[in-house]
Amino acid sequence: RLSNVVRYSKPIERYANTWVEKGDTGDAFTTVQIQSNGAKSGKPYSDALNRSGYNTGLATIGGNPTWVTTVGDPFGGANTALFFNGVNDYISFADSSDWNPTGAFTFESWVYWITVGDYALLFEQAASHNDRFRCAYISGTDRLNVDWYNGGPSVDANIQFVLNEQFSPNEWHHIVVERTGSAQAECNWEGFCDGVGLRVGGHSNLDDAIHNISAAMCFGGRDWSGTNDNYHDFWHGYMDNIRWSNGIARYGGISLRTTQQVITSSNSD
């Protein structure tokens, strides 16, 4: 059989799994979730309206992240998305063990970038450049990077995913970074962009556990300044349906139902 389709391509991710319904509070794995829930254009982030999940830590707002309809929402509608100005906007949640995963976890968000610095932050928990846990888009190498330091001048651990120019500006993309288990090994890390599994482009010292950083967890920016903060760039663009989950790798476990030649995900939530 010759088919004009890749029937058994492994890099398939059920990224429609992201919540879209107004008021959806997630499931037992949802640590925190940020979504518009009908927020009107021009309104700032509201903990009461826009946040759900079991984490109840104090939220702190840097700058003024604002819900706007400028580019619509990721699903083609005219709803609002959260705009970050790339200068001082961020949303942070108080230090918690929730941000120090020892097992499976998933970070995901719909993102839309306008301009980026060298290291555009999706999330970061940091007290300084050398004391951090972060996920950033490295524009110079076109890679999605996760790394963690522990008070020293060299990288304790990192893993990078190759984006192959698919993470283009001025349009929506769905980004996922997840770890499928507690073992600190390359095979337990996965990255996805728009439903496509990303190739690992390098890693180091993944046997070193993610450090327990004494700092708030920030989305879209950082809450500190100091030496080498130019390697920690604020997000300039939009984010929507930000979700952190503990205890589950939501997008792993791809399986093939060969009798029907249909690719499905083993996850069902």
Coordinates of C-alpha atoms in Angstrom, one line a residue:
R1 CA 0.0 0.0 0.0
L2 CA 1.2 3.5 -1.0
S3 CA -0.6 6.3 0.8
N4 CA -0.3 10.0 0.6
V5 CA -0.4 10.3 4.3
V6 CA 2.0 9.6 7.2
R7 CA -0.2 6.9 8.8
Y8 CA 2.1 6.1 11.8
S9 CA 3.8 9.4 12.5
K10 CA 4.7 9.4 16.2
P11 CA 4.8 13.1 16.8
I12 CA 1.0 13.6 17.4
E13 CA -0.3 15.4 20.4
R14 CA -3.9 15.9 21.3
Y15 CA -3.5 19.5 22.0
A16 CA -7.2 20.2 21.7
N17 CA -7.1 18.9 25.3
T18 CA -6.7 22.5 26.5
W19 CA -9.8 23.8 28.2
V20 CA -11.8 26.3 26.3
E21 CA -15.1 26.3 28.1
K22 CA -15.9 29.3 30.3
G23 CA -15.6 28.5 34.0
D24 CA -13.9 25.1 33.5
T25 CA -11.9 24.6 36.7
G26 CA -9.8 21.7 35.5
D27 CA -9.2 18.4 37.2
A28 CA -7.4 16.9 40.2
F29 CA -4.0 17.4 38.5
T30 CA -4.6 21.1 37.7
T31 CA -2.2 23.1 39.9
V32 CA -3.1 26.5 38.3
Q33 CA -4.9 27.5 35.1
I34 CA -5.3 30.9 33.7
Q35 CA -8.0 31.6 31.1
S36 CA -10.2 34.6 30.1
N37 CA -13.6 33.2 31.3
G38 CA -15.3 36.0 29.4
A39 CA -13.0 38.8 30.5
K40 CA -13.8 42.0 28.6
S41 CA -11.2 43.7 26.4
G42 CA -9.1 46.2 28.4
K43 CA -9.6 44.4 31.7
P44 CA -6.6 43.4 33.8
Y45 CA -5.9 39.9 35.1
S46 CA -8.3 39.0 37.9
D47 CA -7.6 36.1 40.4
A48 CA -11.3 35.7 41.0
L49 CA -12.3 35.5 37.4
N50 CA -9.3 34.1 35.5
R51 CA -7.7 31.6 37.8
S52 CA -8.5 28.1 38.8
G53 CA -6.7 25.0 40.1
Y54 CA -5.9 23.7 43.6
N55 CA -2.9 26.0 44.2
T56 CA -4.2 28.9 46.4
G57 CA -0.9 30.8 46.8
L58 CA -0.9 34.6 46.7
A59 CA -0.9 36.0 43.1
T60 CA 1.3 39.0 42.4
I61 CA 0.9 41.1 39.2
G62 CA 3.9 42.8 37.6
G63 CA 3.1 45.6 35.3
N64 CA -0.3 45.3 33.8
P65 CA -1.1 42.1 31.8
T66 CA -4.3 43.0 30.1
W67 CA -7.1 40.9 28.3
V68 CA -7.5 42.3 24.8
T69 CA -9.2 41.3 21.5
T70 CA -6.3 42.6 19.3
V71 CA -5.5 39.2 17.8
G72 CA -8.5 37.2 18.9
D73 CA -8.2 33.9 20.8
P74 CA -6.2 30.7 19.8
F75 CA -9.4 29.0 18.5
G76 CA -10.2 31.6 15.8
G77 CA -12.7 33.5 17.9
A78 CA -12.9 37.2 18.8
N79 CA -12.5 36.5 22.5
T80 CA -9.8 38.1 24.6
A81 CA -6.2 36.9 25.2
L82 CA -3.8 38.1 27.8
F83 CA -1.3 40.6 26.5
F84 CA 2.3 40.9 28.0
N85 CA 4.2 44.1 27.1
G86 CA 7.7 42.6 27.0
V87 CA 8.9 45.2 29.5
N88 CA 7.6 44.4 33.0
D89 CA 4.4 42.4 32.7
Y90 CA 4.2 39.0 34.5
I91 CA 1.9 37.0 36.8
S92 CA 3.4 35.2 39.7
F93 CA 2.2 32.8 42.4
A94 CA 3.8 32.4 45.8
D95 CA 6.6 29.9 46.4
S96 CA 5.2 26.4 46.9
S97 CA 6.2 22.8 46.5
D98 CA 3.8 22.7 43.6
W99 CA 6.6 24.4 41.5
N100 CA 9.2 21.7 42.5
P101 CA 7.9 18.7 40.6
T102 CA 9.4 15.4 41.7
G103 CA 7.3 13.2 39.4
A104 CA 5.4 13.8 36.2
F105 CA 4.2 17.3 35.4
T106 CA 3.0 19.3 32.4
F107 CA 3.3 23.0 31.5
E108 CA 1.3 24.2 28.5
S109 CA 0.0 27.4 27.0
W110 CA -1.2 28.9 23.8
V111 CA 1.3 31.7 23.0
Y112 CA 1.7 34.4 20.3
W113 CA 4.9 36.3 20.1
I114 CA 5.5 39.7 18.5
T115 CA 9.2 40.3 19.3
V116 CA 11.5 38.2 21.5
G117 CA 14.8 38.8 23.2
D118 CA 17.4 36.1 23.4
Y119 CA 15.6 34.2 26.2
A120 CA 11.9 34.9 26.1
L121 CA 10.4 33.5 29.3
L122 CA 7.3 31.3 29.4
F123 CA 7.7 30.5 33.1
E124 CA 10.5 31.1 35.6
Q125 CA 11.0 30.5 39.3
A126 CA 14.2 32.4 40.2
A127 CA 15.9 34.4 42.9
S128 CA 18.8 35.3 40.6
H129 CA 20.4 34.2 37.3
N130 CA 22.3 31.4 39.1
D131 CA 19.3 30.2 41.2
R132 CA 16.5 29.4 38.8
F133 CA 14.1 26.9 37.2
R134 CA 12.7 28.2 33.9
C135 CA 11.3 27.5 30.4
A136 CA 12.3 30.0 27.7
Y137 CA 12.3 30.3 23.9
I138 CA 15.9 30.8 22.8
S139 CA 15.5 32.9 19.6
G140 CA 19.2 32.6 18.5
T141 CA 19.1 28.9 18.1
D142 CA 15.3 28.5 17.7
R143 CA 14.9 26.1 20.6
L144 CA 12.6 25.6 23.5
N145 CA 14.8 25.4 26.6
V146 CA 14.2 24.1 30.1
D147 CA 17.0 24.5 32.7
W148 CA 17.7 24.8 36.3
Y149 CA 20.7 26.3 38.3
N150 CA 21.4 26.0 42.0
G151 CA 23.4 28.9 43.1
G152 CA 26.5 28.2 41.0
P153 CA 27.9 29.8 37.9
S154 CA 27.4 26.8 35.5
V155 CA 24.3 25.0 34.3
D156 CA 23.3 22.2 36.7
A157 CA 20.8 20.7 34.1
N158 CA 19.1 21.6 30.9
I159 CA 17.2 20.1 28.0
Q160 CA 16.5 21.8 24.6
F161 CA 13.9 21.0 22.0
V162 CA 14.4 21.9 18.3
L163 CA 11.6 24.0 16.8
N164 CA 12.7 23.9 13.1
E165 CA 11.3 27.3 12.3
Q166 CA 7.7 26.3 13.1
F167 CA 7.5 28.7 16.1
S168 CA 6.8 31.7 13.9
P169 CA 5.8 35.2 15.1
N170 CA 2.4 36.9 14.9
E171 CA 0.4 33.7 15.1
W172 CA -0.9 31.4 17.8
H173 CA 1.1 28.2 18.8
H174 CA 0.4 25.6 21.4
I175 CA 3.4 24.8 23.5
V176 CA 3.9 21.9 25.8
V177 CA 6.8 20.8 28.0
E178 CA 6.3 17.8 30.2
R179 CA 8.1 15.1 32.1
T180 CA 6.5 11.7 32.1
G181 CA 8.0 10.4 35.4
S182 CA 10.3 10.9 38.3
A183 CA 13.5 9.6 36.7
Q184 CA 15.7 12.4 35.5
A185 CA 16.4 11.1 32.0
E186 CA 16.1 12.4 28.5
C187 CA 13.5 9.8 27.6
N188 CA 11.2 11.1 30.3
W189 CA 11.1 14.7 28.8
E190 CA 8.8 15.7 25.9
G191 CA 8.1 18.9 24.1
F192 CA 5.4 19.7 21.6
C193 CA 4.6 22.6 19.3
D194 CA 1.2 22.7 17.6
G195 CA 0.7 18.9 18.0
V196 CA 4.2 18.0 16.7
G197 CA 6.7 16.2 19.0
L198 CA 10.0 18.1 19.2
R199 CA 13.4 16.5 18.7
V200 CA 15.7 16.9 21.7
G201 CA 18.6 19.0 20.5
G202 CA 20.9 18.7 23.5
H203 CA 20.8 18.1 27.3
S204 CA 23.1 17.9 30.3
N205 CA 23.0 16.5 33.8
L206 CA 19.4 15.4 33.8
D207 CA 20.1 13.1 36.6
D208 CA 20.2 16.2 38.8
A209 CA 16.7 16.8 40.3
I210 CA 14.9 20.0 39.6
H211 CA 16.0 22.4 42.4
N212 CA 13.7 23.6 45.0
I213 CA 14.0 27.4 44.4
S214 CA 12.8 29.7 47.2
A215 CA 10.9 32.1 44.9
A216 CA 7.5 32.8 43.3
M217 CA 6.6 31.1 40.1
C218 CA 6.2 33.7 37.3
F219 CA 4.5 33.3 33.9
G220 CA 5.4 35.7 31.1
G221 CA 8.3 37.3 32.9
R222 CA 10.3 37.6 36.1
D223 CA 10.1 39.3 39.5
W224 CA 13.8 39.9 40.1
S225 CA 16.5 42.1 38.6
G226 CA 20.3 42.0 38.8
T227 CA 23.4 40.5 37.3
N228 CA 22.7 38.7 33.9
D229 CA 19.0 39.5 34.0
N230 CA 19.3 40.3 30.3
Y231 CA 19.2 36.5 29.8
H232 CA 15.7 36.5 31.2
D233 CA 13.5 38.4 28.8
F234 CA 9.9 39.4 29.4
W235 CA 7.3 37.9 27.0
H236 CA 6.2 40.3 24.3
G237 CA 2.9 39.1 22.9
Y238 CA -0.1 37.1 24.1
M239 CA -0.7 34.0 26.2
D240 CA -4.0 32.1 26.8
N241 CA -5.0 28.9 28.6
I242 CA -1.9 28.7 30.7
R243 CA -1.9 25.5 32.7
W244 CA 0.4 23.8 35.1
S245 CA -0.4 20.2 36.0
N246 CA 1.3 17.9 38.6
G247 CA 1.2 14.2 38.6
I248 CA 0.4 13.7 34.9
A249 CA 2.1 14.0 31.5
R250 CA -1.0 15.0 29.6
Y251 CA 0.3 14.6 26.1
G252 CA 2.4 11.4 26.3
G253 CA 1.5 7.8 25.7
I254 CA 0.9 7.9 22.0
S255 CA -0.4 4.6 20.7
L256 CA -1.4 3.1 17.3
R257 CA -4.7 1.3 16.7
T258 CA -3.3 -0.6 13.7
T259 CA -6.5 -2.3 12.7
Q260 CA -8.0 1.0 11.9
Q261 CA -4.8 3.0 11.2
V262 CA -5.9 5.7 13.6
I263 CA -3.5 7.5 15.9
T264 CA -4.8 8.2 19.3
S265 CA -3.6 9.3 22.7
S266 CA -3.8 7.0 25.7
N267 CA -4.7 10.0 27.9
S268 CA -8.3 10.5 28.7
D269 CA -9.3 13.3 31.0

